[in-house]
mmCIF file of C-alpha atoms in Angstrom:
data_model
loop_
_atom_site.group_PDB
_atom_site.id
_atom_site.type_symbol
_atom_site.label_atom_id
_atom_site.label_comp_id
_atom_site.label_asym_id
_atom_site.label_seq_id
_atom_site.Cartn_x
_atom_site.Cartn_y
_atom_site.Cartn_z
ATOM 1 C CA UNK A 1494 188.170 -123.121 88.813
ATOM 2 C CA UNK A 1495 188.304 -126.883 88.663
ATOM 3 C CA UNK A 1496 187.370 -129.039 86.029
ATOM 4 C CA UNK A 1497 183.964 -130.115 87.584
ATOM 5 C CA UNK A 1498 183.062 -126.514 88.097
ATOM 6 C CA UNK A 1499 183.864 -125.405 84.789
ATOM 7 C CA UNK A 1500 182.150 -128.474 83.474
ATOM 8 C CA UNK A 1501 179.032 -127.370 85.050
ATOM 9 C CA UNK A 1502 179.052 -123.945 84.107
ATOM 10 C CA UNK A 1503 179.141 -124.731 80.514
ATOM 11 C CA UNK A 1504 176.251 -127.157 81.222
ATOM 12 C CA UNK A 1505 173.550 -124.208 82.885
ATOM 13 C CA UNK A 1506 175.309 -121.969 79.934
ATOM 14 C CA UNK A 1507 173.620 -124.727 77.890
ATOM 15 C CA UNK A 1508 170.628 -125.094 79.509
ATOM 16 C CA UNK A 1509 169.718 -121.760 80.104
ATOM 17 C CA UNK A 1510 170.416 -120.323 76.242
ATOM 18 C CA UNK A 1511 171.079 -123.630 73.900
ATOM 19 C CA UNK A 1512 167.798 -125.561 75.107
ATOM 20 C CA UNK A 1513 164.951 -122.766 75.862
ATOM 21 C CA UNK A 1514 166.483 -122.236 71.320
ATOM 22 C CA UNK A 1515 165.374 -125.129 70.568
ATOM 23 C CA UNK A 1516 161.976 -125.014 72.172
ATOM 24 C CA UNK A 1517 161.046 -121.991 70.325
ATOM 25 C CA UNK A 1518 158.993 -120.764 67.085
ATOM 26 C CA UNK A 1519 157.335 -118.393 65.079
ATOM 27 C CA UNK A 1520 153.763 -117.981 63.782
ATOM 28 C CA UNK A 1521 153.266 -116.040 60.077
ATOM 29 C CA UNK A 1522 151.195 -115.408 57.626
ATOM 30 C CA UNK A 1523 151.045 -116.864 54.280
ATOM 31 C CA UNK A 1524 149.031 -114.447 51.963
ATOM 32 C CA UNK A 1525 147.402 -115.004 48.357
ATOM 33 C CA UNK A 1526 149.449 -114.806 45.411
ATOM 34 C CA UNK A 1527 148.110 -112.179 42.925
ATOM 35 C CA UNK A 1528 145.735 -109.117 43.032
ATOM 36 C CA UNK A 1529 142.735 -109.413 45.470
ATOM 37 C CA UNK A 1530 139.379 -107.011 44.540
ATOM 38 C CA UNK A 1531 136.336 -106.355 46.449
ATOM 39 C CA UNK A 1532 134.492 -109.496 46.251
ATOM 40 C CA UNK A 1533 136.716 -111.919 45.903
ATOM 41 C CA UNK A 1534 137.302 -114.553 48.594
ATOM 42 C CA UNK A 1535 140.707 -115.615 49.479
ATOM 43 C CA UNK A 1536 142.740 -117.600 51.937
ATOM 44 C CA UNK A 1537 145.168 -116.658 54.892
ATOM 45 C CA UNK A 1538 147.372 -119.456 56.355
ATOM 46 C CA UNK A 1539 148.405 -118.971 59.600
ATOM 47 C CA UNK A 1540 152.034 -120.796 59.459
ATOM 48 C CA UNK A 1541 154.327 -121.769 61.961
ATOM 49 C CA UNK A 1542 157.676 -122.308 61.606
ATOM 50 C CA UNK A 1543 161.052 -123.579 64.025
ATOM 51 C CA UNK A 1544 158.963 -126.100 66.615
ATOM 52 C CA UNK A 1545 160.084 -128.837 68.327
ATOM 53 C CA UNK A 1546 157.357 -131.000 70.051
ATOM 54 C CA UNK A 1547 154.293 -128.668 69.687
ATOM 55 C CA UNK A 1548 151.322 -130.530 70.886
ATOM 56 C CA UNK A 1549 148.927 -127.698 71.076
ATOM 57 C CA UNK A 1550 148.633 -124.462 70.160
ATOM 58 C CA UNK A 1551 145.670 -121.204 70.572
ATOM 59 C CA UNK A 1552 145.865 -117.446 69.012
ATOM 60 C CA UNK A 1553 144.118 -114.404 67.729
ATOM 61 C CA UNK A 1554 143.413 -113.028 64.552
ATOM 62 C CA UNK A 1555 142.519 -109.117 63.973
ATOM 63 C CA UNK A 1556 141.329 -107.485 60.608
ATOM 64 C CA UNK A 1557 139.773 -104.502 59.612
ATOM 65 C CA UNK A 1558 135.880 -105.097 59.239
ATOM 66 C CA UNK A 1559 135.319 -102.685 57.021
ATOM 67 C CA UNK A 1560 137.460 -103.909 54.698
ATOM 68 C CA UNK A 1561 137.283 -107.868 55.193
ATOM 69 C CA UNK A 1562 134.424 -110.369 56.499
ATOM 70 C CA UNK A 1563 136.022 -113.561 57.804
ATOM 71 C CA UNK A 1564 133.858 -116.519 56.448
ATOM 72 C CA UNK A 1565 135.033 -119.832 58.020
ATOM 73 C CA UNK A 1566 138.354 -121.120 59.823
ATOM 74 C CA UNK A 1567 139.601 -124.777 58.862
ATOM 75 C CA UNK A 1568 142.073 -126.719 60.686
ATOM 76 C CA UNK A 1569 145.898 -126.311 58.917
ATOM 77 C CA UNK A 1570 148.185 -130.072 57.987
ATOM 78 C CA UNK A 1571 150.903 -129.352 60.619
ATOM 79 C CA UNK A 1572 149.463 -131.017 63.896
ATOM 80 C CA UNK A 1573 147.683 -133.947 61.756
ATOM 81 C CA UNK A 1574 150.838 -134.964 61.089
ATOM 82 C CA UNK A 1575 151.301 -135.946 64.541
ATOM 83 C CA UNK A 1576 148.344 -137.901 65.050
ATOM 84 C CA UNK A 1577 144.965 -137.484 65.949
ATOM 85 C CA UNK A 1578 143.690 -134.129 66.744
ATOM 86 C CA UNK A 1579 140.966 -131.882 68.550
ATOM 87 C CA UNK A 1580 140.141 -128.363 66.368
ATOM 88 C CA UNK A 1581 138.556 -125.752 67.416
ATOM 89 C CA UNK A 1582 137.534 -122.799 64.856
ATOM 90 C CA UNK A 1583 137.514 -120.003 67.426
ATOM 91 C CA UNK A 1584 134.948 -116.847 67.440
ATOM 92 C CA UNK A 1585 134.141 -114.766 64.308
ATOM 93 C CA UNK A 1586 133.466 -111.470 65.059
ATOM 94 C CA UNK A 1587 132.853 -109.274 61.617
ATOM 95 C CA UNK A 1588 131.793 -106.406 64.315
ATOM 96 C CA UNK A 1589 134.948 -105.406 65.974
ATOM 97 C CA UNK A 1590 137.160 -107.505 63.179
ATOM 98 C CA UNK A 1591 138.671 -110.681 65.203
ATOM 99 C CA UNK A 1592 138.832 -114.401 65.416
ATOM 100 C CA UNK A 1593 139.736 -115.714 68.809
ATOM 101 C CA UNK A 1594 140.186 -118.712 70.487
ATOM 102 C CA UNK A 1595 141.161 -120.284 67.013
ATOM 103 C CA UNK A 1596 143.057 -123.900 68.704
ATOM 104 C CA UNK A 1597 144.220 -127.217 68.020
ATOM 105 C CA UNK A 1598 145.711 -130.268 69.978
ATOM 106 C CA UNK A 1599 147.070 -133.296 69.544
ATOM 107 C CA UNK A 1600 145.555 -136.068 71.412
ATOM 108 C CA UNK A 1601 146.983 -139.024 73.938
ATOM 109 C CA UNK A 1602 150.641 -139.515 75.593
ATOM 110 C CA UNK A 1603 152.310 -138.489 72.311
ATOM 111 C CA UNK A 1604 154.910 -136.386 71.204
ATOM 112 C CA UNK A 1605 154.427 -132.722 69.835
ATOM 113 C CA UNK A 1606 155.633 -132.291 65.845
ATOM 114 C CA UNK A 1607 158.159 -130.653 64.984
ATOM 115 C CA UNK A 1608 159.509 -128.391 62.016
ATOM 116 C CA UNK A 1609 156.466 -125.953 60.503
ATOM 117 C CA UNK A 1610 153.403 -125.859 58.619
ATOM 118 C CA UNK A 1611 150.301 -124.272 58.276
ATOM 119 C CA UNK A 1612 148.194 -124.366 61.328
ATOM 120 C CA UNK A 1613 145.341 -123.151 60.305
ATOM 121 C CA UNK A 1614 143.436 -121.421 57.394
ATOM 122 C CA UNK A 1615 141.096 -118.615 57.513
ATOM 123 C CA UNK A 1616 138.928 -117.815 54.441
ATOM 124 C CA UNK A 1617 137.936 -114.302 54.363
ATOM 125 C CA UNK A 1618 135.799 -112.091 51.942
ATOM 126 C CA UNK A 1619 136.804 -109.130 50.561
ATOM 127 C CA UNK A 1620 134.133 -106.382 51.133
ATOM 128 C CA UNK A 1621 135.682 -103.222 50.142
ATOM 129 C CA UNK A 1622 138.984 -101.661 48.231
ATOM 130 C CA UNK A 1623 141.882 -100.729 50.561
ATOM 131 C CA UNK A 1624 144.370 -102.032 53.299
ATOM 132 C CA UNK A 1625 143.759 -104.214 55.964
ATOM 133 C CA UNK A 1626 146.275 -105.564 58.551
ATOM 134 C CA UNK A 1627 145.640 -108.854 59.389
ATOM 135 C CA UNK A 1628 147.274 -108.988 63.262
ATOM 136 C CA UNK A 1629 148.516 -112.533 65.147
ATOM 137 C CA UNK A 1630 148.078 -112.035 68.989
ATOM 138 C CA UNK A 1631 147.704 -114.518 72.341
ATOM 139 C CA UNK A 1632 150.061 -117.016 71.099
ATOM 140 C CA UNK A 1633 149.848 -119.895 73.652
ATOM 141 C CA UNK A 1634 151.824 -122.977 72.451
ATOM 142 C CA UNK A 1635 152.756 -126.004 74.188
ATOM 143 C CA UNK A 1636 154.696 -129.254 74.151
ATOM 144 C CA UNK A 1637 153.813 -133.013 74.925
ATOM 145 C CA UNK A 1638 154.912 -131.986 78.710
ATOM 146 C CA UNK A 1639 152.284 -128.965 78.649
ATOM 147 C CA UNK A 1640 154.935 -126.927 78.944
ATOM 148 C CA UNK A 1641 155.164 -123.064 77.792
ATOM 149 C CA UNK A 1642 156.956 -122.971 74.101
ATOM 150 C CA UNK A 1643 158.528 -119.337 72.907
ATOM 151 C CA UNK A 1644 156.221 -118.223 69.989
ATOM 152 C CA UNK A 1645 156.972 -114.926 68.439
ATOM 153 C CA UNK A 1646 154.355 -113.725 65.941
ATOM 154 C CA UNK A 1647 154.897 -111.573 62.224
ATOM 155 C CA UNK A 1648 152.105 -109.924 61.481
ATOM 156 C CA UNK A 1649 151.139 -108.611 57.897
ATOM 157 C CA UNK A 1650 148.447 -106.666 55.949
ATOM 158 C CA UNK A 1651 146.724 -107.250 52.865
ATOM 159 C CA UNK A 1652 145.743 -104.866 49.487
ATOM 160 C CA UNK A 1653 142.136 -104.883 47.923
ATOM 161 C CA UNK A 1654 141.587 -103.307 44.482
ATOM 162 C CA UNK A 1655 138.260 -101.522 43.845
ATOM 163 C CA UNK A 1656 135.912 -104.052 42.230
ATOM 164 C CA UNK A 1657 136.207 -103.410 38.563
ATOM 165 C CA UNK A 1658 133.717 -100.747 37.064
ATOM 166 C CA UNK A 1659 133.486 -99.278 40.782
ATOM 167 C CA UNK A 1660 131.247 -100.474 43.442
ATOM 168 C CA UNK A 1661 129.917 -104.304 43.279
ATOM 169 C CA UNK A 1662 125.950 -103.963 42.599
ATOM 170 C CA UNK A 1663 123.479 -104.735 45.320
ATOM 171 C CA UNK A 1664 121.472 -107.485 44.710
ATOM 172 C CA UNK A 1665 118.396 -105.171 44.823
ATOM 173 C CA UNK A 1666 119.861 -102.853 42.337
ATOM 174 C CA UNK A 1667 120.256 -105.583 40.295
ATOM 175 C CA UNK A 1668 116.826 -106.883 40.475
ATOM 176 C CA UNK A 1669 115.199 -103.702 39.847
ATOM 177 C CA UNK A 1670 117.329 -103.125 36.741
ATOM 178 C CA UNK A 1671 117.052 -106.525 35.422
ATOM 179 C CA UNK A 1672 112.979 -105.688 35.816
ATOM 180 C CA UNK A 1673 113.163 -101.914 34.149
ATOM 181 C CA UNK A 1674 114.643 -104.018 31.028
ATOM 182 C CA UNK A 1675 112.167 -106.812 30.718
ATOM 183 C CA UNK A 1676 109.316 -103.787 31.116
ATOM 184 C CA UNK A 1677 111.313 -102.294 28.306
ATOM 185 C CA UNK A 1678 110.989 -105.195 25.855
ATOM 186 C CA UNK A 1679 107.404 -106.032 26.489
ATOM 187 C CA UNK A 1680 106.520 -102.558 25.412
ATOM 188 C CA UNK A 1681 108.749 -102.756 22.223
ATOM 189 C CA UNK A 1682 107.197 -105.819 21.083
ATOM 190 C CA UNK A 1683 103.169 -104.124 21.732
ATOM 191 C CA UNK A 1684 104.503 -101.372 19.745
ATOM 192 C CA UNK A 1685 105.702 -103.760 17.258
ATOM 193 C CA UNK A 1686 102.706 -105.665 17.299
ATOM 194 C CA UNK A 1687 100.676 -102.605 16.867
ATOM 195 C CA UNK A 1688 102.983 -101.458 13.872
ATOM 196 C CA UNK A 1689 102.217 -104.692 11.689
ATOM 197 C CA UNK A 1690 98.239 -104.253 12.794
#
């Protein structure tokens, strides 16, 4: 093997494991600190971390709807700090327990950021006590040249106490009680006023 052919064997070597490394990332969630309970509302980053030159990005988000009611989707710091940008929330769907289409992209013949932050945020309510996953799927992310970056996703789940003293009142419930107790102390004070008669 000459010199010029090993020279350009350790060049594809490069190019075909060193560089397709570097263009490669991962997507994560960043849960709450601290005990969650049934209605409370929290926040769920979605984080990425490794890029070089993302420009745009889109994914999924699945939950368990009987557990959790997503409530809004904002756009995350990490793009901005390229320039300007176009968001897009995505789809709630408390039915079947999924935001899609959440996406983002940077704008104009710039180049993609690079490092990690949070992409974007997801504020969800807490309906119920128990376990929810909370699933990352359809990564599509893609550099200034539009072209296909690696993403690899980690999924993670999230713990809901009970609300305290069991089951959060309905406001209904609550009306009718707060109505039984004002009955309640108009007829004490007749009696009362019937007592000193």
């Amino acid at each position: 093997m000459t010199r010029v052919q090993m020279f350009t064997s350790i060049i594809w070597i490069a190019v075909l494991f060193v560089v397709p490394a570097c263009f490669a990332g991962t997507i994560s969630l960043s849960l709450p600190p601290g005990a969650i309970s049934a209605g409370d509302t929290f926040t769920v980053g979605v984080a990425a971390s490794g890029y070089t030159d993302l420009y745009a990005f889109q994914f999924d988000l699945a939950y368990n709807p009987s557990i959790l009611s997503a409530v809004s989707v904002s756009e995350g710091s990490f793009l901005l700090t390229g320039g300007t940008t176009f968001f897009i929330a995505g789809a709630i769907d408390n039915a079947t327990g999924v935001v899609s289409g959440t996406a983002d992209t940077l704008l104009g013949a710039i180049t993609g950021v690079n490092g990690g932050g949070i992409l974007a945020s997801v504020q969800f309510l807490a309906l119920a006590g128990g376990s929810s996953p909370l699933t990352l799927s359809n990564p599509l992310f893609l550099s200034s040249g539009l072209a296909d970056i690696a993403t690899s996703t980690s999924s993670d789940s999230v713990t809901i106490n009970p609300a305290a003293g069991g089951t959060i009142p309905e406001p209904a419930t609550v009306g009718t009680l707060s109505a039984g107790l004002v009955a309640l102390f108009l007829v004490g004070r007749r009696r009362a006023a019937h007592v000193t008669q």
